Short mmCIF file of C-alpha atoms in Angstrom, two decimals:
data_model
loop_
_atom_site.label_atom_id
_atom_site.label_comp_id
_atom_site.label_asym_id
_atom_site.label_seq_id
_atom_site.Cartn_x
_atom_site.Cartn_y
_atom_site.Cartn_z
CA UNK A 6 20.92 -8.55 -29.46
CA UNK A 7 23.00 -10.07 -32.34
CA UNK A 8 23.98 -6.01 -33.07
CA UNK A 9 24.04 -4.98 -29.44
CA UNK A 10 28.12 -7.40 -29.51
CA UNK A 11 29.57 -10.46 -30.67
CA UNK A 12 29.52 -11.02 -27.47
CA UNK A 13 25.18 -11.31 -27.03
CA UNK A 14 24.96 -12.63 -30.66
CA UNK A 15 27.25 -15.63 -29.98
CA UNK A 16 24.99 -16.78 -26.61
CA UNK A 17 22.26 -17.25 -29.48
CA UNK A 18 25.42 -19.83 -31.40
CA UNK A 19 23.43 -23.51 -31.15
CA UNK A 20 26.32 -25.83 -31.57
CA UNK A 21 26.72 -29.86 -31.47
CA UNK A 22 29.55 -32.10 -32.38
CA UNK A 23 28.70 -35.44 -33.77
CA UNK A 24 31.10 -38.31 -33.71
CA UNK A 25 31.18 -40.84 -36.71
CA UNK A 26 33.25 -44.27 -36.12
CA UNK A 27 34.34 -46.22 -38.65
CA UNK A 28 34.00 -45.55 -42.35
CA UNK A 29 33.22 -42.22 -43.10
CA UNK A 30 33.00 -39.96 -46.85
CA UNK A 31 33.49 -36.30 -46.32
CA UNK A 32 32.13 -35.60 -49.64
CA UNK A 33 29.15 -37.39 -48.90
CA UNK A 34 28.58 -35.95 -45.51
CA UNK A 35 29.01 -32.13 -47.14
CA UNK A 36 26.07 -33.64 -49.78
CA UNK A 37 23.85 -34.92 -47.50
CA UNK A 38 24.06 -31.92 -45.26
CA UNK A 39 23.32 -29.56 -48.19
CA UNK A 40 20.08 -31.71 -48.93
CA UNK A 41 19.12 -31.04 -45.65
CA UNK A 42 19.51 -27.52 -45.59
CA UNK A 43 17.73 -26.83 -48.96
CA UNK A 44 15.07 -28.72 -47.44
CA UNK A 45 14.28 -26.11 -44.91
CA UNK A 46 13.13 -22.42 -45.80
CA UNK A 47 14.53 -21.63 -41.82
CA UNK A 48 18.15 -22.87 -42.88
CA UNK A 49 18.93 -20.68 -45.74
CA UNK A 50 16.75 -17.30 -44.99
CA UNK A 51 18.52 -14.27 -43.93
CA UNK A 52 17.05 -11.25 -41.92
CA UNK A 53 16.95 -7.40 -42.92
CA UNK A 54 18.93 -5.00 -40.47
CA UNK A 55 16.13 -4.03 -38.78
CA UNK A 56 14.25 -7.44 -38.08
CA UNK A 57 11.60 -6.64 -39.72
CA UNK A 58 11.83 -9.04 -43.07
CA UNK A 59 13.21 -12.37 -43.83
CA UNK A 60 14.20 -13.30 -46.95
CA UNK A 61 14.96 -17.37 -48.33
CA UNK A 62 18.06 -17.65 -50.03
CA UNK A 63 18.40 -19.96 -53.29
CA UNK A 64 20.61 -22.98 -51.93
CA UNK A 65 24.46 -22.97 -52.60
CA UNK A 66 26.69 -25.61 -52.05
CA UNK A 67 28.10 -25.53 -48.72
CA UNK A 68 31.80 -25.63 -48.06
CA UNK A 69 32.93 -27.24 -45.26
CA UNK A 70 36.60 -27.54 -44.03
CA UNK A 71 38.42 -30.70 -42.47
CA UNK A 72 41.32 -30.06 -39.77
CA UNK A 73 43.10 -33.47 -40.09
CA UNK A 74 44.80 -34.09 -36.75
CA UNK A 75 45.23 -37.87 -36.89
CA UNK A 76 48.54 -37.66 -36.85
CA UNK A 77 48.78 -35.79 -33.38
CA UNK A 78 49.04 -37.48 -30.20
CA UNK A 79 45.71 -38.01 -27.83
CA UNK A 80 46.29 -35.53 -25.59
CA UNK A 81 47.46 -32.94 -28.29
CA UNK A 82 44.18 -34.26 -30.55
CA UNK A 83 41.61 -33.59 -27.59
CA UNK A 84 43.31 -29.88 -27.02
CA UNK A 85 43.04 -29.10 -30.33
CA UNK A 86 39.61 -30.65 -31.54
CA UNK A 87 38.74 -28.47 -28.40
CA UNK A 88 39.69 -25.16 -29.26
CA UNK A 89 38.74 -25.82 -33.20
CA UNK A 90 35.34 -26.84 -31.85
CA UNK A 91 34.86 -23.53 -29.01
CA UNK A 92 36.30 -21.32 -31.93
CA UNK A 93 33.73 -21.91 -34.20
CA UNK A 94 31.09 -21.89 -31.86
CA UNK A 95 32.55 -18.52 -30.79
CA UNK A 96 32.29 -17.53 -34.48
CA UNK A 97 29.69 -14.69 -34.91
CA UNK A 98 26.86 -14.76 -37.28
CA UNK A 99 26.06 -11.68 -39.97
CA UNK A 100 22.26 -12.58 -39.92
CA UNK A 101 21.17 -9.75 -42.47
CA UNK A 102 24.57 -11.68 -45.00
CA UNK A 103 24.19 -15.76 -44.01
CA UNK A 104 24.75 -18.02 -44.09
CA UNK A 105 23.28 -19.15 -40.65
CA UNK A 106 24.22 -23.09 -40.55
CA UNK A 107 28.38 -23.20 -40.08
CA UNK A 108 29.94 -26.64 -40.00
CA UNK A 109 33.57 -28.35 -39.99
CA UNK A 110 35.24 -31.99 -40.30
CA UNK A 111 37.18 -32.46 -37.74
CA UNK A 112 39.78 -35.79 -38.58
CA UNK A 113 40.89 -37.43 -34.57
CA UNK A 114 41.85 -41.03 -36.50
CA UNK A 115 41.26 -43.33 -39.36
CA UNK A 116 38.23 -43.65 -38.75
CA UNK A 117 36.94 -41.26 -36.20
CA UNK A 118 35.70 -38.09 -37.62
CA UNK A 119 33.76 -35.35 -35.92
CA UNK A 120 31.12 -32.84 -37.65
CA UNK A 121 30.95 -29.99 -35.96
CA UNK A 122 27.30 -27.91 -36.77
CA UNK A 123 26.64 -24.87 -35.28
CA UNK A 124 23.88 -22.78 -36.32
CA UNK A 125 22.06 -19.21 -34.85
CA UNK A 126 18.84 -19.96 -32.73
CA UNK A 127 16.84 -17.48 -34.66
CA UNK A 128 16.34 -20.28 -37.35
CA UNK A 129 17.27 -23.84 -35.14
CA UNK A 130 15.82 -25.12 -31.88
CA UNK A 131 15.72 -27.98 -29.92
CA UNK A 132 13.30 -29.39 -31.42
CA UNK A 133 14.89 -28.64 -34.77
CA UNK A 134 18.13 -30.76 -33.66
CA UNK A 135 16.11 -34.08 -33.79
CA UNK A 136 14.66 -33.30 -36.99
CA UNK A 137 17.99 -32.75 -38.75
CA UNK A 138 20.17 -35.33 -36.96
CA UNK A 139 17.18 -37.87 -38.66
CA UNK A 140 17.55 -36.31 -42.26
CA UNK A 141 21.06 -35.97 -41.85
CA UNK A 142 21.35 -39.72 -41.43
CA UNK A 143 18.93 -40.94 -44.11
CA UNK A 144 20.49 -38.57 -46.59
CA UNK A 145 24.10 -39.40 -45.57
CA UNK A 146 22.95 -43.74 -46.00
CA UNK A 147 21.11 -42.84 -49.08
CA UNK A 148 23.76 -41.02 -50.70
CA UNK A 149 25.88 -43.94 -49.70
CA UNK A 150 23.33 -45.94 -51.73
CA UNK A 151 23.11 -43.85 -54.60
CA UNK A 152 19.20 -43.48 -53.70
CA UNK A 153 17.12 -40.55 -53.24
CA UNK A 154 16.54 -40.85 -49.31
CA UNK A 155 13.44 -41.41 -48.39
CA UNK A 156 11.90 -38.53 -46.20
CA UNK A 157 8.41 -36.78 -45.86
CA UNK A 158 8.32 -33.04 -47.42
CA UNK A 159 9.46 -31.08 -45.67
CA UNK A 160 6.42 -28.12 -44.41
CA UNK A 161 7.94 -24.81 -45.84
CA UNK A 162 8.11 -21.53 -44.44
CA UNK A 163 5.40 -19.86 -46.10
CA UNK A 164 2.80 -22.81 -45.46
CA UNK A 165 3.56 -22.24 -41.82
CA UNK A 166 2.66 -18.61 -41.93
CA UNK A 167 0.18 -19.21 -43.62
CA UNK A 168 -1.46 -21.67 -41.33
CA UNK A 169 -0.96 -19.59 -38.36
CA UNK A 170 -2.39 -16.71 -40.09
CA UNK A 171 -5.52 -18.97 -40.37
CA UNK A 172 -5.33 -20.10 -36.73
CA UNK A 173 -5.51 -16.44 -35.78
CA UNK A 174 -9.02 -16.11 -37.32
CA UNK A 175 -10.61 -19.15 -36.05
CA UNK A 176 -12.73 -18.60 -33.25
CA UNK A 177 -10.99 -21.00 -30.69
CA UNK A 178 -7.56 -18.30 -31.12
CA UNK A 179 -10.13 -15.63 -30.90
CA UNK A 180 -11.45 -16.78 -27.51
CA UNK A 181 -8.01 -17.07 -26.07
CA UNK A 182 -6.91 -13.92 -27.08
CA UNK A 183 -10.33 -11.96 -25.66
CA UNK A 184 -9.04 -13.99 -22.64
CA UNK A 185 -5.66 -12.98 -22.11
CA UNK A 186 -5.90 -9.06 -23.07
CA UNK A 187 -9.16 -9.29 -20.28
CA UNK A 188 -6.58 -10.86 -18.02
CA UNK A 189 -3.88 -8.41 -18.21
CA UNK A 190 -6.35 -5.13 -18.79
CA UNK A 191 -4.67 -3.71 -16.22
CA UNK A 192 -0.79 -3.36 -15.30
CA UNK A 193 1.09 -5.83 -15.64
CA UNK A 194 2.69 -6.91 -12.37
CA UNK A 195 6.69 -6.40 -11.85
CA UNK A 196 8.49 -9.34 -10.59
CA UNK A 197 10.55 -9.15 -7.30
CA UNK A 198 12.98 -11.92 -8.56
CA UNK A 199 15.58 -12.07 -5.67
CA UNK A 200 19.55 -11.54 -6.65
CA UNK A 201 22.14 -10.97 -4.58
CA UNK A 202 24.28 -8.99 -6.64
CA UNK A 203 24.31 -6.23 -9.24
CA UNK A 204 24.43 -7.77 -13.18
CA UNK A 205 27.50 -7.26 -14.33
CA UNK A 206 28.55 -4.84 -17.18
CA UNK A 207 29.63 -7.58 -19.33
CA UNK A 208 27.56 -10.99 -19.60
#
């Protein structure tokens, strides 16, 4: 899909904006966020053309811009914050190049900032949102601290794999599979889903 059009690659875009009151360090943020991401194997891997291999990337520093619009009025501010925030989630992703995490500082006052994350759904999730927003906040206080922040290690990649591979072989997994390929021997059934118009050429 992401080389099918920008168009099908961006509906895979996960994007969130979070919104920091008060007193806020850019330079901090942009540190904590990198600890984060060198954290996670999923965050800085990269996919061959076709699909078929994924390779982890050593960690760079991340760059992250800040559009300063404090000195706009609300209304203008909440336009633009808008379209700054829909353009980069509109942004496509080279997922053979990376990186696959994008973010941006976004400046309304003072001290109200936004971060804007968005990263491709073939390495973030959900469930993956909690997990960072956590980290992201213990790194950002610790750094604040001049601490290391204090977080479980992170399960890599490979350990992953490698326990699934060993799931696979257990006999539980081997049960379940016997199960399902007895289940659908035959052919699988089609699904009469009802629709009420023709899909469109373009999504």
């Amino acid at each position: 899909l992401a080389q099918m059009g920008d168009e099908a690659s961006c509906a895979y875009n996960e994007s969130m904006s979070l919104s920091v009151r008060g007193a806020f360090d850019p330079g901090l943020m942009r540190r904590a966020l990198s600890q984060v991401i060198a954290r996670h194997d999923a965050l800085h891997a990269i996919f061959s053309p076709d699909g078929e291999f994924l390779t982890i990337m050593p960690e760079e520093d991340l760059t992250i811009p800040l559009d300063d619009l404090s000195d706009r009025g609300p209304s203008e501010r909440e336009t633009e914050s808008t379209t700054l925030i829909a353009r980069q989630a509109a942004s496509v992703f080279d997922l053979s190049q990376g990186p696959l995490v994008r973010a941006g500082f976004i400046k309304l006052e003072p001290e109200h900032h936004l971060l804007v994350l968005t990263i491709h759904h073939t390495v973030f999730d959900g469930w993956s949102s909690s997990i960072l927003l956590q980290e992201l906040h213990a790194c950002y206080m610790a750094e604040q601290r001049g601490v290391k922040p204090q977080l479980p290690e992170a399960v890599q990649l490979g350990c992953y794999v490698q326990w699934q591979a060993d799931q696979e072989q257990n006999s539980e997994s081997r049960e379940a599979e016997a199960y399902w390929l007895e289940h659908y021997r035959g052919a699988v059934p089609v699904l009469e889903l009802p629709a009420d118009r023709a899909r469109p050429s373009v999504q």
